[in-house]
């Protein structure tokens, strides 16, 4: 309920636009009803062909919801029992599973970097790619890796806390430098680079920055990310994640933009689009996300759902 209310309201507000677009592409009313059901129940990530329906980025909320359902009984209690050594082994195992899946995708689809964006613009195997990046099970793997990282920091002893933390800058640079492999002769696609290098390095960066933030003299990069402007931008990240898709469709989706503006907006309009998203995200954050009334309604719904499902996942005793 921390994220569903905004997803629900934004979907309801923009539903007429989404439905109108569907009808322009001759979608049947039965198909529109099915996609609306997937959107509002956040089940779209389970259907590769429908993962990017309506507000495309919210497929991740669908995958996240499945991951959240597994946390109280399947993930958190098990991770909490592990030592630091066990956590390191689990992180390596999860990385290996993630890599195995991405190698499987790459070999099955022959969808490597040289062919990821063909000249004719046609994606070779979109459904296999959608299964790789959208499927809730793989989101659970990466979310569990994050849980493992958090737990690893929680187990720091007093002796560990007295040690001089490493400067997170080098891990930050290393993580983003891994993306440059796309420019080399090595045939690495985005999926493999993400699984093998970026996620492990960026996770290590976050752990290092957390420890650095608790030290007596945090490094410059830690102070930068902890500054008020960055904290403010961070608070806008979730509302922008929700609203930038529908707003982007208004200005850039051909069938809508042609109807409203005569044509999709040019690249030069992007700063204005970004400013609109930032301004709207600020308003949504201040008057909806932070609203105590919205939180109270969400809390009531969550309690009702908890009462309905009591005992399904574990004994209430």
PDB file of C-alpha atoms in Angstrom:
ATOM      1  CA  UNK A   1       0.000   0.000   0.000  1.00  0.00           C
ATOM      2  CA  UNK A   2       3.022   2.295  -0.020  1.00  0.00           C
ATOM      3  CA  UNK A   3       2.885   2.443  -3.814  1.00  0.00           C
ATOM      4  CA  UNK A   4      -0.480   1.071  -4.948  1.00  0.00           C
ATOM      5  CA  UNK A   5      -2.623   4.150  -4.162  1.00  0.00           C
ATOM      6  CA  UNK A   6      -0.660   6.387  -6.542  1.00  0.00           C
ATOM      7  CA  UNK A   7      -0.590   3.655  -9.188  1.00  0.00           C
ATOM      8  CA  UNK A   8      -4.358   3.227  -8.859  1.00  0.00           C
ATOM      9  CA  UNK A   9      -5.157   6.952  -9.016  1.00  0.00           C
ATOM     10  CA  UNK A  10      -2.823   7.681 -11.936  1.00  0.00           C
ATOM     11  CA  UNK A  11      -4.193   4.666 -13.837  1.00  0.00           C
ATOM     12  CA  UNK A  12      -7.761   5.847 -13.225  1.00  0.00           C
ATOM     13  CA  UNK A  13      -6.984   9.421 -14.329  1.00  0.00           C
ATOM     14  CA  UNK A  14      -5.235   8.391 -17.534  1.00  0.00           C
ATOM     15  CA  UNK A  15      -7.472   5.381 -18.263  1.00  0.00           C
ATOM     16  CA  UNK A  16      -9.504   7.276 -20.918  1.00  0.00           C
ATOM     17  CA  UNK A  17      -6.265   8.052 -22.775  1.00  0.00           C
ATOM     18  CA  UNK A  18      -4.995   4.480 -22.499  1.00  0.00           C
ATOM     19  CA  UNK A  19      -8.334   3.065 -23.692  1.00  0.00           C
ATOM     20  CA  UNK A  20      -8.558   5.544 -26.571  1.00  0.00           C
ATOM     21  CA  UNK A  21      -5.089   4.490 -27.755  1.00  0.00           C
ATOM     22  CA  UNK A  22      -6.091   0.829 -27.535  1.00  0.00           C
ATOM     23  CA  UNK A  23      -9.138   1.515 -29.706  1.00  0.00           C
ATOM     24  CA  UNK A  24      -6.982   3.341 -32.277  1.00  0.00           C
ATOM     25  CA  UNK A  25      -5.080   0.087 -32.731  1.00  0.00           C
ATOM     26  CA  UNK A  26      -8.347  -1.877 -33.031  1.00  0.00           C
ATOM     27  CA  UNK A  27      -8.079  -3.666 -29.694  1.00  0.00           C
ATOM     28  CA  UNK A  28     -11.319  -5.398 -28.754  1.00  0.00           C
ATOM     29  CA  UNK A  29     -13.214  -4.368 -25.650  1.00  0.00           C
ATOM     30  CA  UNK A  30     -12.505  -7.803 -24.187  1.00  0.00           C
ATOM     31  CA  UNK A  31      -8.775  -7.265 -24.637  1.00  0.00           C
ATOM     32  CA  UNK A  32      -9.008  -3.770 -23.145  1.00  0.00           C
ATOM     33  CA  UNK A  33     -10.892  -5.164 -20.135  1.00  0.00           C
ATOM     34  CA  UNK A  34      -8.245  -7.890 -19.715  1.00  0.00           C
ATOM     35  CA  UNK A  35      -5.408  -5.357 -19.834  1.00  0.00           C
ATOM     36  CA  UNK A  36      -7.230  -3.068 -17.412  1.00  0.00           C
ATOM     37  CA  UNK A  37      -7.563  -6.004 -15.015  1.00  0.00           C
ATOM     38  CA  UNK A  38      -3.833  -6.763 -15.320  1.00  0.00           C
ATOM     39  CA  UNK A  39      -2.966  -3.119 -14.731  1.00  0.00           C
ATOM     40  CA  UNK A  40      -5.133  -2.573 -11.668  1.00  0.00           C
ATOM     41  CA  UNK A  41      -4.264  -5.929 -10.104  1.00  0.00           C
ATOM     42  CA  UNK A  42      -0.566  -5.464 -10.976  1.00  0.00           C
ATOM     43  CA  UNK A  43      -0.281  -8.866 -12.618  1.00  0.00           C
ATOM     44  CA  UNK A  44       1.102  -7.629 -15.948  1.00  0.00           C
ATOM     45  CA  UNK A  45       4.694  -8.757 -15.302  1.00  0.00           C
ATOM     46  CA  UNK A  46       3.518 -12.381 -15.463  1.00  0.00           C
ATOM     47  CA  UNK A  47       2.410 -11.906 -19.082  1.00  0.00           C
ATOM     48  CA  UNK A  48       5.373 -11.080 -21.376  1.00  0.00           C
ATOM     49  CA  UNK A  49       3.175  -9.778 -24.188  1.00  0.00           C
ATOM     50  CA  UNK A  50       1.269  -7.491 -21.826  1.00  0.00           C
ATOM     51  CA  UNK A  51       4.078  -6.390 -19.500  1.00  0.00           C
ATOM     52  CA  UNK A  52       4.245  -2.841 -20.875  1.00  0.00           C
ATOM     53  CA  UNK A  53       0.530  -2.142 -21.132  1.00  0.00           C
ATOM     54  CA  UNK A  54      -0.785   1.315 -20.313  1.00  0.00           C
ATOM     55  CA  UNK A  55       1.826   2.904 -18.043  1.00  0.00           C
ATOM     56  CA  UNK A  56       4.876   0.931 -19.201  1.00  0.00           C
ATOM     57  CA  UNK A  57       7.287   1.411 -16.242  1.00  0.00           C
ATOM     58  CA  UNK A  58       4.775   0.050 -13.735  1.00  0.00           C
ATOM     59  CA  UNK A  59       5.585  -3.515 -14.819  1.00  0.00           C
ATOM     60  CA  UNK A  60       8.213  -3.258 -12.088  1.00  0.00           C
ATOM     61  CA  UNK A  61       5.532  -2.632  -9.446  1.00  0.00           C
ATOM     62  CA  UNK A  62       3.939  -5.876 -10.599  1.00  0.00           C
ATOM     63  CA  UNK A  63       7.193  -7.785 -10.108  1.00  0.00           C
ATOM     64  CA  UNK A  64       7.873  -5.936  -6.845  1.00  0.00           C
ATOM     65  CA  UNK A  65       4.483  -6.947  -5.453  1.00  0.00           C
ATOM     66  CA  UNK A  66       5.276 -10.632  -5.956  1.00  0.00           C
ATOM     67  CA  UNK A  67       8.664 -10.130  -4.279  1.00  0.00           C
ATOM     68  CA  UNK A  68       7.034  -8.364  -1.332  1.00  0.00           C
ATOM     69  CA  UNK A  69       4.619 -11.261  -0.858  1.00  0.00           C
ATOM     70  CA  UNK A  70       7.532 -13.642  -0.374  1.00  0.00           C
ATOM     71  CA  UNK A  71       9.439 -11.478   2.103  1.00  0.00           C
ATOM     72  CA  UNK A  72       7.689 -12.171   5.458  1.00  0.00           C
ATOM     73  CA  UNK A  73       7.790 -15.965   5.260  1.00  0.00           C
ATOM     74  CA  UNK A  74      10.223 -17.130   2.585  1.00  0.00           C
ATOM     75  CA  UNK A  75      13.046 -14.575   2.455  1.00  0.00           C
ATOM     76  CA  UNK A  76      13.544 -12.416   5.548  1.00  0.00           C
ATOM     77  CA  UNK A  77      13.466 -15.193   8.206  1.00  0.00           C
ATOM     78  CA  UNK A  78      15.950 -17.288   6.226  1.00  0.00           C
ATOM     79  CA  UNK A  79      18.335 -14.413   5.491  1.00  0.00           C
ATOM     80  CA  UNK A  80      18.196 -13.299   9.138  1.00  0.00           C
ATOM     81  CA  UNK A  81      19.661 -16.653  10.240  1.00  0.00           C
ATOM     82  CA  UNK A  82      22.811 -16.342   8.123  1.00  0.00           C
ATOM     83  CA  UNK A  83      26.243 -15.205   9.236  1.00  0.00           C
ATOM     84  CA  UNK A  84      28.301 -12.786   7.170  1.00  0.00           C
ATOM     85  CA  UNK A  85      29.996 -15.723   5.505  1.00  0.00           C
ATOM     86  CA  UNK A  86      26.636 -17.263   4.697  1.00  0.00           C
ATOM     87  CA  UNK A  87      25.374 -13.961   3.325  1.00  0.00           C
ATOM     88  CA  UNK A  88      28.404 -13.674   1.033  1.00  0.00           C
ATOM     89  CA  UNK A  89      27.821 -17.206  -0.269  1.00  0.00           C
ATOM     90  CA  UNK A  90      24.121 -16.516  -0.834  1.00  0.00           C
ATOM     91  CA  UNK A  91      24.913 -13.308  -2.720  1.00  0.00           C
ATOM     92  CA  UNK A  92      27.344 -15.194  -4.966  1.00  0.00           C
ATOM     93  CA  UNK A  93      24.783 -17.965  -5.555  1.00  0.00           C
ATOM     94  CA  UNK A  94      22.071 -15.459  -6.478  1.00  0.00           C
ATOM     95  CA  UNK A  95      24.489 -13.698  -8.827  1.00  0.00           C
ATOM     96  CA  UNK A  96      25.264 -17.056 -10.438  1.00  0.00           C
ATOM     97  CA  UNK A  97      21.570 -17.873 -10.903  1.00  0.00           C
ATOM     98  CA  UNK A  98      20.980 -14.431 -12.383  1.00  0.00           C
ATOM     99  CA  UNK A  99      23.910 -14.890 -14.755  1.00  0.00           C
ATOM    100  CA  UNK A 100      22.724 -18.360 -15.787  1.00  0.00           C
ATOM    101  CA  UNK A 101      19.345 -16.964 -16.760  1.00  0.00           C
ATOM    102  CA  UNK A 102      20.871 -14.099 -18.749  1.00  0.00           C
ATOM    103  CA  UNK A 103      23.303 -16.389 -20.565  1.00  0.00           C
ATOM    104  CA  UNK A 104      20.368 -18.668 -21.374  1.00  0.00           C
ATOM    105  CA  UNK A 105      18.479 -15.703 -22.801  1.00  0.00           C
ATOM    106  CA  UNK A 106      21.485 -14.522 -24.801  1.00  0.00           C
ATOM    107  CA  UNK A 107      22.221 -17.915 -26.327  1.00  0.00           C
ATOM    108  CA  UNK A 108      18.598 -18.845 -26.998  1.00  0.00           C
ATOM    109  CA  UNK A 109      17.780 -15.575 -28.730  1.00  0.00           C
ATOM    110  CA  UNK A 110      21.238 -14.940 -30.208  1.00  0.00           C
ATOM    111  CA  UNK A 111      20.394 -11.487 -28.945  1.00  0.00           C
ATOM    112  CA  UNK A 112      23.853 -10.068 -28.306  1.00  0.00           C
ATOM    113  CA  UNK A 113      25.005  -6.479 -28.402  1.00  0.00           C
ATOM    114  CA  UNK A 114      25.592  -6.353 -32.158  1.00  0.00           C
ATOM    115  CA  UNK A 115      21.978  -7.267 -32.802  1.00  0.00           C
ATOM    116  CA  UNK A 116      20.229  -5.670 -29.849  1.00  0.00           C
ATOM    117  CA  UNK A 117      19.110  -2.673 -31.895  1.00  0.00           C
ATOM    118  CA  UNK A 118      18.870  -3.813 -35.524  1.00  0.00           C
ATOM    119  CA  UNK A 119      19.018  -1.247 -38.306  1.00  0.00           C
ATOM    120  CA  UNK A 120      15.412  -1.885 -39.307  1.00  0.00           C
ATOM    121  CA  UNK A 121      14.288  -1.262 -35.721  1.00  0.00           C
ATOM    122  CA  UNK A 122      12.750  -4.703 -35.263  1.00  0.00           C
ATOM    123  CA  UNK A 123      13.465  -6.512 -32.036  1.00  0.00           C
ATOM    124  CA  UNK A 124      14.459 -10.101 -32.777  1.00  0.00           C
ATOM    125  CA  UNK A 125      12.897 -11.935 -29.834  1.00  0.00           C
ATOM    126  CA  UNK A 126      10.918  -9.431 -27.708  1.00  0.00           C
ATOM    127  CA  UNK A 127       9.070 -12.069 -25.663  1.00  0.00           C
ATOM    128  CA  UNK A 128      12.299 -13.737 -24.526  1.00  0.00           C
ATOM    129  CA  UNK A 129      13.707 -10.332 -23.623  1.00  0.00           C
ATOM    130  CA  UNK A 130      10.545  -9.478 -21.707  1.00  0.00           C
ATOM    131  CA  UNK A 131      10.824 -12.735 -19.760  1.00  0.00           C
ATOM    132  CA  UNK A 132      14.392 -11.745 -18.878  1.00  0.00           C
ATOM    133  CA  UNK A 133      13.756  -8.222 -17.669  1.00  0.00           C
ATOM    134  CA  UNK A 134      10.120  -8.375 -16.514  1.00  0.00           C
ATOM    135  CA  UNK A 135       9.548 -11.743 -14.891  1.00  0.00           C
ATOM    136  CA  UNK A 136       8.776 -11.460 -11.147  1.00  0.00           C
ATOM    137  CA  UNK A 137      11.004 -14.417 -10.276  1.00  0.00           C
ATOM    138  CA  UNK A 138      14.128 -12.642 -11.524  1.00  0.00           C
ATOM    139  CA  UNK A 139      13.043  -9.473  -9.722  1.00  0.00           C
ATOM    140  CA  UNK A 140      12.845 -11.584  -6.552  1.00  0.00           C
ATOM    141  CA  UNK A 141      16.432 -12.772  -7.109  1.00  0.00           C
ATOM    142  CA  UNK A 142      17.752  -9.205  -7.330  1.00  0.00           C
ATOM    143  CA  UNK A 143      15.572  -7.928  -4.499  1.00  0.00           C
ATOM    144  CA  UNK A 144      16.886 -10.728  -2.290  1.00  0.00           C
ATOM    145  CA  UNK A 145      20.418  -9.653  -3.208  1.00  0.00           C
ATOM    146  CA  UNK A 146      19.532  -6.226  -1.851  1.00  0.00           C
ATOM    147  CA  UNK A 147      18.150  -7.765   1.353  1.00  0.00           C
ATOM    148  CA  UNK A 148      21.375  -9.753   1.736  1.00  0.00           C
ATOM    149  CA  UNK A 149      23.410  -6.553   1.368  1.00  0.00           C
ATOM    150  CA  UNK A 150      21.337  -4.772   4.025  1.00  0.00           C
ATOM    151  CA  UNK A 151      21.689  -7.670   6.429  1.00  0.00           C
ATOM    152  CA  UNK A 152      25.447  -7.782   5.831  1.00  0.00           C
ATOM    153  CA  UNK A 153      25.753  -4.167   6.977  1.00  0.00           C
ATOM    154  CA  UNK A 154      23.492  -4.831   9.976  1.00  0.00           C
ATOM    155  CA  UNK A 155      25.896  -7.524  11.209  1.00  0.00           C
ATOM    156  CA  UNK A 156      28.853  -5.122  11.426  1.00  0.00           C
ATOM    157  CA  UNK A 157      30.444  -5.433  14.867  1.00  0.00           C
ATOM    158  CA  UNK A 158      31.751  -2.528  16.913  1.00  0.00           C
ATOM    159  CA  UNK A 159      35.229  -3.451  15.695  1.00  0.00           C
ATOM    160  CA  UNK A 160      34.032  -3.318  12.087  1.00  0.00           C
ATOM    161  CA  UNK A 161      32.537   0.135  12.670  1.00  0.00           C
ATOM    162  CA  UNK A 162      35.856   1.444  13.973  1.00  0.00           C
ATOM    163  CA  UNK A 163      37.663   0.505  10.760  1.00  0.00           C
ATOM    164  CA  UNK A 164      38.264   3.191   8.155  1.00  0.00           C
ATOM    165  CA  UNK A 165      35.640   2.611   5.424  1.00  0.00           C
ATOM    166  CA  UNK A 166      36.771   2.584   1.823  1.00  0.00           C
ATOM    167  CA  UNK A 167      35.960   5.551  -0.394  1.00  0.00           C
ATOM    168  CA  UNK A 168      32.713   4.634  -2.237  1.00  0.00           C
ATOM    169  CA  UNK A 169      33.759   6.741  -5.230  1.00  0.00           C
ATOM    170  CA  UNK A 170      35.872   3.981  -6.745  1.00  0.00           C
ATOM    171  CA  UNK A 171      33.027   1.467  -6.629  1.00  0.00           C
ATOM    172  CA  UNK A 172      30.672   4.049  -8.130  1.00  0.00           C
ATOM    173  CA  UNK A 173      33.105   4.665 -11.006  1.00  0.00           C
ATOM    174  CA  UNK A 174      33.693   0.935 -11.482  1.00  0.00           C
ATOM    175  CA  UNK A 175      29.951   0.174 -11.595  1.00  0.00           C
ATOM    176  CA  UNK A 176      29.180   2.741 -14.270  1.00  0.00           C
ATOM    177  CA  UNK A 177      32.391   2.057 -16.172  1.00  0.00           C
ATOM    178  CA  UNK A 178      31.149  -1.498 -16.705  1.00  0.00           C
ATOM    179  CA  UNK A 179      28.560  -0.059 -19.090  1.00  0.00           C
ATOM    180  CA  UNK A 180      31.402   0.995 -21.392  1.00  0.00           C
ATOM    181  CA  UNK A 181      31.876  -2.674 -22.285  1.00  0.00           C
ATOM    182  CA  UNK A 182      29.053  -2.130 -24.769  1.00  0.00           C
ATOM    183  CA  UNK A 183      31.507  -0.017 -26.776  1.00  0.00           C
ATOM    184  CA  UNK A 184      34.198  -2.689 -26.968  1.00  0.00           C
ATOM    185  CA  UNK A 185      34.678  -5.612 -29.338  1.00  0.00           C
ATOM    186  CA  UNK A 186      33.450  -8.031 -26.655  1.00  0.00           C
ATOM    187  CA  UNK A 187      29.971  -9.265 -27.414  1.00  0.00           C
ATOM    188  CA  UNK A 188      28.273  -8.384 -24.120  1.00  0.00           C
ATOM    189  CA  UNK A 189      24.648  -7.301 -24.038  1.00  0.00           C
ATOM    190  CA  UNK A 190      22.938  -5.187 -21.387  1.00  0.00           C
ATOM    191  CA  UNK A 191      21.552  -8.203 -19.529  1.00  0.00           C
ATOM    192  CA  UNK A 192      24.925  -9.870 -19.007  1.00  0.00           C
ATOM    193  CA  UNK A 193      26.709  -6.640 -18.045  1.00  0.00           C
ATOM    194  CA  UNK A 194      23.966  -5.891 -15.526  1.00  0.00           C
ATOM    195  CA  UNK A 195      24.029  -9.342 -13.946  1.00  0.00           C
ATOM    196  CA  UNK A 196      27.777  -9.951 -13.878  1.00  0.00           C
ATOM    197  CA  UNK A 197      29.214  -6.516 -13.163  1.00  0.00           C
ATOM    198  CA  UNK A 198      26.828  -3.641 -12.574  1.00  0.00           C
ATOM    199  CA  UNK A 199      24.534  -5.126  -9.903  1.00  0.00           C
ATOM    200  CA  UNK A 200      27.348  -6.633  -7.767  1.00  0.00           C
ATOM    201  CA  UNK A 201      29.507  -3.490  -8.045  1.00  0.00           C
ATOM    202  CA  UNK A 202      26.645  -1.085  -7.386  1.00  0.00           C
ATOM    203  CA  UNK A 203      25.486  -3.167  -4.409  1.00  0.00           C
ATOM    204  CA  UNK A 204      29.014  -3.008  -3.011  1.00  0.00           C
ATOM    205  CA  UNK A 205      28.991   0.767  -3.612  1.00  0.00           C
ATOM    206  CA  UNK A 206      25.762   1.173  -1.625  1.00  0.00           C
ATOM    207  CA  UNK A 207      27.161  -0.853   1.284  1.00  0.00           C
ATOM    208  CA  UNK A 208      30.379   1.173   1.259  1.00  0.00           C
ATOM    209  CA  UNK A 209      28.478   4.468   1.162  1.00  0.00           C
ATOM    210  CA  UNK A 210      26.252   3.409   4.069  1.00  0.00           C
ATOM    211  CA  UNK A 211      29.279   2.555   6.190  1.00  0.00           C
ATOM    212  CA  UNK A 212      31.009   5.739   5.092  1.00  0.00           C
ATOM    213  CA  UNK A 213      27.954   7.791   6.104  1.00  0.00           C
ATOM    214  CA  UNK A 214      28.262   6.442   9.661  1.00  0.00           C
ATOM    215  CA  UNK A 215      31.930   7.397   9.909  1.00  0.00           C
ATOM    216  CA  UNK A 216      33.237  10.572  11.523  1.00  0.00           C
ATOM    217  CA  UNK A 217      34.394  12.029   8.204  1.00  0.00           C
ATOM    218  CA  UNK A 218      32.300  10.853   5.245  1.00  0.00           C
ATOM    219  CA  UNK A 219      33.857  11.171   1.792  1.00  0.00           C
ATOM    220  CA  UNK A 220      32.777  13.796  -0.720  1.00  0.00           C
ATOM    221  CA  UNK A 221      30.556  11.473  -2.749  1.00  0.00           C
ATOM    222  CA  UNK A 222      28.713  10.351   0.385  1.00  0.00           C
ATOM    223  CA  UNK A 223      28.157  13.953   1.434  1.00  0.00           C
ATOM    224  CA  UNK A 224      26.959  14.772  -2.087  1.00  0.00           C
ATOM    225  CA  UNK A 225      24.346  12.013  -2.166  1.00  0.00           C
ATOM    226  CA  UNK A 226      23.285  12.918   1.367  1.00  0.00           C
ATOM    227  CA  UNK A 227      22.897  16.627   0.577  1.00  0.00           C
ATOM    228  CA  UNK A 228      19.520  18.338   0.747  1.00  0.00           C
ATOM    229  CA  UNK A 229      19.150  18.802  -3.059  1.00  0.00           C
ATOM    230  CA  UNK A 230      19.845  15.110  -3.657  1.00  0.00           C
ATOM    231  CA  UNK A 231      17.486  14.095  -0.841  1.00  0.00           C
ATOM    232  CA  UNK A 232      14.789  16.283  -2.398  1.00  0.00           C
ATOM    233  CA  UNK A 233      15.314  14.725  -5.809  1.00  0.00           C
ATOM    234  CA  UNK A 234      15.220  11.310  -4.157  1.00  0.00           C
ATOM    235  CA  UNK A 235      11.811  12.076  -2.674  1.00  0.00           C
ATOM    236  CA  UNK A 236      10.556  12.862  -6.188  1.00  0.00           C
ATOM    237  CA  UNK A 237      11.863   9.612  -7.681  1.00  0.00           C
ATOM    238  CA  UNK A 238       8.773   7.501  -6.978  1.00  0.00           C
ATOM    239  CA  UNK A 239       6.107   9.984  -8.131  1.00  0.00           C
ATOM    240  CA  UNK A 240       8.204  10.719 -11.240  1.00  0.00           C
ATOM    241  CA  UNK A 241       8.476   6.979 -11.892  1.00  0.00           C
ATOM    242  CA  UNK A 242       4.668   6.841 -11.980  1.00  0.00           C
ATOM    243  CA  UNK A 243       3.818  10.042 -13.882  1.00  0.00           C
ATOM    244  CA  UNK A 244       6.581  10.314 -16.474  1.00  0.00           C
ATOM    245  CA  UNK A 245       5.103   7.502 -18.593  1.00  0.00           C
ATOM    246  CA  UNK A 246       1.614   8.961 -19.171  1.00  0.00           C
ATOM    247  CA  UNK A 247       3.013  12.494 -19.553  1.00  0.00           C
ATOM    248  CA  UNK A 248       5.556  11.186 -22.043  1.00  0.00           C
ATOM    249  CA  UNK A 249       2.766   9.551 -24.064  1.00  0.00           C
ATOM    250  CA  UNK A 250       0.962  12.889 -24.295  1.00  0.00           C
ATOM    251  CA  UNK A 251       3.964  14.520 -25.933  1.00  0.00           C
ATOM    252  CA  UNK A 252       5.774  11.679 -27.692  1.00  0.00           C
ATOM    253  CA  UNK A 253       3.410   8.762 -28.469  1.00  0.00           C
ATOM    254  CA  UNK A 254       2.665   9.274 -32.146  1.00  0.00           C
ATOM    255  CA  UNK A 255      -1.064   8.517 -32.124  1.00  0.00           C
ATOM    256  CA  UNK A 256      -1.703  10.884 -29.185  1.00  0.00           C
ATOM    257  CA  UNK A 257       0.791  13.644 -30.016  1.00  0.00           C
ATOM    258  CA  UNK A 258      -0.417  13.819 -33.622  1.00  0.00           C
ATOM    259  CA  UNK A 259      -3.969  14.312 -32.370  1.00  0.00           C
ATOM    260  CA  UNK A 260      -2.989  16.981 -29.813  1.00  0.00           C
ATOM    261  CA  UNK A 261      -0.015  18.770 -31.353  1.00  0.00           C
ATOM    262  CA  UNK A 262       0.044  17.666 -34.966  1.00  0.00           C
ATOM    263  CA  UNK A 263       3.178  15.566 -34.451  1.00  0.00           C
ATOM    264  CA  UNK A 264       5.379  14.164 -31.669  1.00  0.00           C
ATOM    265  CA  UNK A 265       7.445  16.783 -29.907  1.00  0.00           C
ATOM    266  CA  UNK A 266      11.036  17.270 -31.133  1.00  0.00           C
ATOM    267  CA  UNK A 267      14.132  16.409 -29.094  1.00  0.00           C
ATOM    268  CA  UNK A 268      14.494  20.088 -28.215  1.00  0.00           C
ATOM    269  CA  UNK A 269      11.271  19.840 -26.182  1.00  0.00           C
ATOM    270  CA  UNK A 270      12.793  17.298 -23.784  1.00  0.00           C
ATOM    271  CA  UNK A 271      13.973  19.891 -21.164  1.00  0.00           C
ATOM    272  CA  UNK A 272      10.411  21.236 -21.017  1.00  0.00           C
ATOM    273  CA  UNK A 273       9.049  17.700 -20.673  1.00  0.00           C
ATOM    274  CA  UNK A 274      11.527  17.034 -17.854  1.00  0.00           C
ATOM    275  CA  UNK A 275      10.510  20.279 -16.112  1.00  0.00           C
ATOM    276  CA  UNK A 276       6.825  19.315 -16.389  1.00  0.00           C
ATOM    277  CA  UNK A 277       7.548  15.889 -14.881  1.00  0.00           C
ATOM    278  CA  UNK A 278       9.566  17.428 -12.045  1.00  0.00           C
ATOM    279  CA  UNK A 279       6.880  19.999 -11.271  1.00  0.00           C
ATOM    280  CA  UNK A 280       4.070  17.455 -11.348  1.00  0.00           C
ATOM    281  CA  UNK A 281       6.114  14.995  -9.276  1.00  0.00           C
ATOM    282  CA  UNK A 282       6.645  17.679  -6.629  1.00  0.00           C
ATOM    283  CA  UNK A 283       2.905  18.360  -6.424  1.00  0.00           C
ATOM    284  CA  UNK A 284       2.083  14.651  -6.284  1.00  0.00           C
ATOM    285  CA  UNK A 285       4.693  14.105  -3.586  1.00  0.00           C
ATOM    286  CA  UNK A 286       3.503  17.000  -1.420  1.00  0.00           C
ATOM    287  CA  UNK A 287      -0.247  16.546  -1.765  1.00  0.00           C
ATOM    288  CA  UNK A 288      -0.657  12.811  -2.332  1.00  0.00           C
ATOM    289  CA  UNK A 289       2.349  10.718  -1.327  1.00  0.00           C
ATOM    290  CA  UNK A 290       2.777  12.643   1.954  1.00  0.00           C
ATOM    291  CA  UNK A 291      -0.957  12.912   2.596  1.00  0.00           C
ATOM    292  CA  UNK A 292      -1.974  11.471   5.970  1.00  0.00           C
ATOM    293  CA  UNK A 293      -5.486  10.895   4.641  1.00  0.00           C
ATOM    294  CA  UNK A 294      -4.169   8.767   1.776  1.00  0.00           C
ATOM    295  CA  UNK A 295      -1.928   6.880   4.214  1.00  0.00           C
ATOM    296  CA  UNK A 296      -4.897   6.245   6.517  1.00  0.00           C
ATOM    297  CA  UNK A 297      -7.012   4.868   3.662  1.00  0.00           C
ATOM    298  CA  UNK A 298      -4.111   2.702   2.531  1.00  0.00           C
ATOM    299  CA  UNK A 299      -3.651   1.440   6.067  1.00  0.00           C
ATOM    300  CA  UNK A 300      -7.324   0.496   6.336  1.00  0.00           C
ATOM    301  CA  UNK A 301      -7.201  -1.391   3.035  1.00  0.00           C
ATOM    302  CA  UNK A 302      -4.001  -3.175   4.094  1.00  0.00           C
ATOM    303  CA  UNK A 303      -5.595  -4.219   7.400  1.00  0.00           C
ATOM    304  CA  UNK A 304      -8.687  -5.496   5.595  1.00  0.00           C
ATOM    305  CA  UNK A 305      -6.552  -7.550   3.219  1.00  0.00           C
ATOM    306  CA  UNK A 306      -4.537  -8.870   6.169  1.00  0.00           C
ATOM    307  CA  UNK A 307      -7.724  -9.990   7.919  1.00  0.00           C
ATOM    308  CA  UNK A 308      -8.986 -11.726   4.759  1.00  0.00           C
ATOM    309  CA  UNK A 309      -5.716 -13.583   4.201  1.00  0.00           C
ATOM    310  CA  UNK A 310      -4.812 -14.364   7.801  1.00  0.00           C
ATOM    311  CA  UNK A 311      -3.333 -17.833   8.131  1.00  0.00           C
ATOM    312  CA  UNK A 312      -2.727 -18.384   4.393  1.00  0.00           C
ATOM    313  CA  UNK A 313       1.061 -17.988   4.508  1.00  0.00           C
ATOM    314  CA  UNK A 314       1.748 -18.965   8.096  1.00  0.00           C
ATOM    315  CA  UNK A 315      -0.008 -19.886  11.302  1.00  0.00           C
ATOM    316  CA  UNK A 316      -1.431 -16.791  12.992  1.00  0.00           C
ATOM    317  CA  UNK A 317      -0.207 -18.172  16.311  1.00  0.00           C
TER     318      UNK A 317
END
